[in-house]
CSV table of C-alpha atoms in Angstrom, one decimal:
chain,number,residue,atom,x,y,z
A,13,MET,CA,10.0,-10.3,2.5
A,14,THR,CA,10.9,-8.5,-0.8
A,15,ALA,CA,11.9,-4.8,-0.7
A,16,ARG,CA,11.3,-2.5,-3.9
A,17,ALA,CA,12.6,0.9,-4.2
A,18,GLY,CA,12.6,3.4,-7.2
A,19,GLY,CA,13.3,7.0,-7.5
A,20,SER,CA,12.0,8.4,-4.2
A,21,GLY,CA,9.7,5.6,-3.4
A,22,TYR,CA,9.9,2.3,-1.6
A,23,ALA,CA,7.4,-1.1,-0.7
A,24,PHE,CA,7.9,-4.1,1.0
A,25,THR,CA,6.0,-7.0,0.3
A,26,ARG,CA,5.7,-10.5,1.6
A,27,GLU,CA,4.6,-13.5,-0.1
A,28,LEU,CA,2.0,-15.7,2.2
A,29,GLY,CA,1.3,-18.7,-0.2
A,30,ASP,CA,-0.9,-17.2,-2.9
A,31,THR,CA,-1.4,-14.0,-0.9
A,32,VAL,CA,0.8,-11.1,-1.1
A,33,VAL,CA,1.0,-8.3,1.5
A,34,VAL,CA,2.1,-5.1,0.7
A,35,GLY,CA,3.5,-2.6,3.3
A,36,PRO,CA,5.1,-0.7,4.9
A,37,ALA,CA,5.5,1.4,1.5
A,38,GLY,CA,5.9,5.4,1.0
A,39,GLY,CA,7.7,7.8,-0.8
A,40,GLU,CA,9.0,11.4,-0.7
A,41,THR,CA,5.6,12.7,-2.4
A,42,PRO,CA,2.4,10.9,-2.8
A,43,GLU,CA,3.1,10.3,-6.5
A,44,ASP,CA,6.5,8.4,-5.5
A,45,SER,CA,4.6,6.5,-3.3
A,46,VAL,CA,1.8,5.5,-5.3
A,47,ARG,CA,4.3,4.5,-8.0
A,48,ALA,CA,6.2,2.1,-5.6
A,49,VAL,CA,3.2,0.4,-4.5
A,50,LEU,CA,1.9,-0.5,-7.7
A,51,ASP,CA,5.6,-1.7,-9.1
A,52,ALA,CA,5.4,-4.1,-6.3
A,53,VAL,CA,2.0,-5.0,-7.0
A,54,ALA,CA,2.7,-5.7,-10.6
A,55,ALA,CA,5.7,-8.0,-9.6
A,56,HIS,CA,3.5,-10.6,-8.0
A,57,PRO,CA,1.3,-11.5,-11.2
A,58,HIS,CA,0.3,-14.7,-10.0
A,59,ALA,CA,-1.0,-13.8,-6.5
A,60,ARG,CA,-4.7,-14.6,-5.8
A,61,LEU,CA,-5.2,-11.8,-3.0
A,62,ILE,CA,-3.1,-8.7,-2.5
A,63,LYS,CA,-3.6,-7.2,1.0
A,64,ILE,CA,-2.9,-3.6,1.5
A,65,VAL,CA,-3.8,-0.8,3.9
A,66,VAL,CA,-4.5,2.6,2.3
A,67,PRO,CA,-5.6,5.6,4.3
A,68,GLY,CA,-8.5,7.5,2.4
A,69,VAL,CA,-6.3,10.5,1.7
A,70,HIS,CA,-4.0,8.8,0.0
A,71,PRO,CA,-4.0,9.3,-3.8
A,72,LEU,CA,-3.4,5.3,-4.1
A,73,LEU,CA,-7.0,4.5,-3.2
A,74,PRO,CA,-9.1,5.9,-6.3
A,75,ALA,CA,-6.1,4.6,-8.4
A,76,LEU,CA,-7.0,1.0,-6.9
A,77,VAL,CA,-10.6,1.4,-7.0
A,78,GLU,CA,-10.8,2.5,-10.9
A,79,ALA,CA,-8.8,-0.6,-11.5
A,80,GLY,CA,-11.4,-2.7,-10.2
A,81,TRP,CA,-10.1,-3.4,-6.3
A,82,ARG,CA,-12.6,-3.8,-3.9
A,83,ILE,CA,-12.5,-2.5,-0.2
A,84,GLY,CA,-12.7,-5.3,2.3
A,85,ASP,CA,-12.7,-3.4,5.8
A,86,VAL,CA,-12.6,0.3,6.8
A,87,ASP,CA,-11.1,1.3,10.0
A,88,THR,CA,-11.4,4.8,11.3
A,89,ILE,CA,-8.3,6.7,12.1
A,90,MET,CA,-7.4,9.7,14.3
A,91,VAL,CA,-4.2,11.6,13.8
A,92,SER,CA,-3.3,15.0,15.0
A,93,ASP,CA,-2.0,17.2,12.4
A,94,GLY,CA,1.5,17.5,14.2
A,95,ALA,CA,1.6,13.8,14.2
A,96,GLY,CA,4.1,13.4,11.5
A,97,VAL,CA,2.0,10.6,9.7
A,98,PRO,CA,2.0,11.4,6.1
A,99,LEU,CA,-1.2,9.9,5.2
A,100,ASP,CA,-1.1,10.6,1.7
A,101,ARG,CA,2.5,9.1,1.3
A,102,TYR,CA,2.7,6.4,3.7
A,103,VAL,CA,1.2,2.9,3.2
A,104,PRO,CA,1.2,0.8,6.8
A,105,HIS,CA,1.8,-2.9,7.1
A,106,PRO,CA,-1.8,-4.4,6.9
A,107,ASP,CA,-1.0,-5.7,10.5
A,108,LEU,CA,-0.8,-2.5,11.8
A,109,GLY,CA,-4.4,-1.6,10.8
């Protein structure tokens, strides 16, 4: 497992053969979170597959789709407003979702 931090963001990655799993990742702001994830992905240019779970409200989702990434699965998440899960700044580990 590799941890990357920069500014107010962080991202963990794990290599499984030619696959890289990203998460958890996050940041103080949505932009910090996006930058941390993109930097972590860029650190693995030879990966054939990158697995990441991105909540629909996260600003990373449109950035990845615009870059040509494909959505492989869709889940529904139900969280109360007061639950304390900042879906616009947090990217969970794929095993959680």
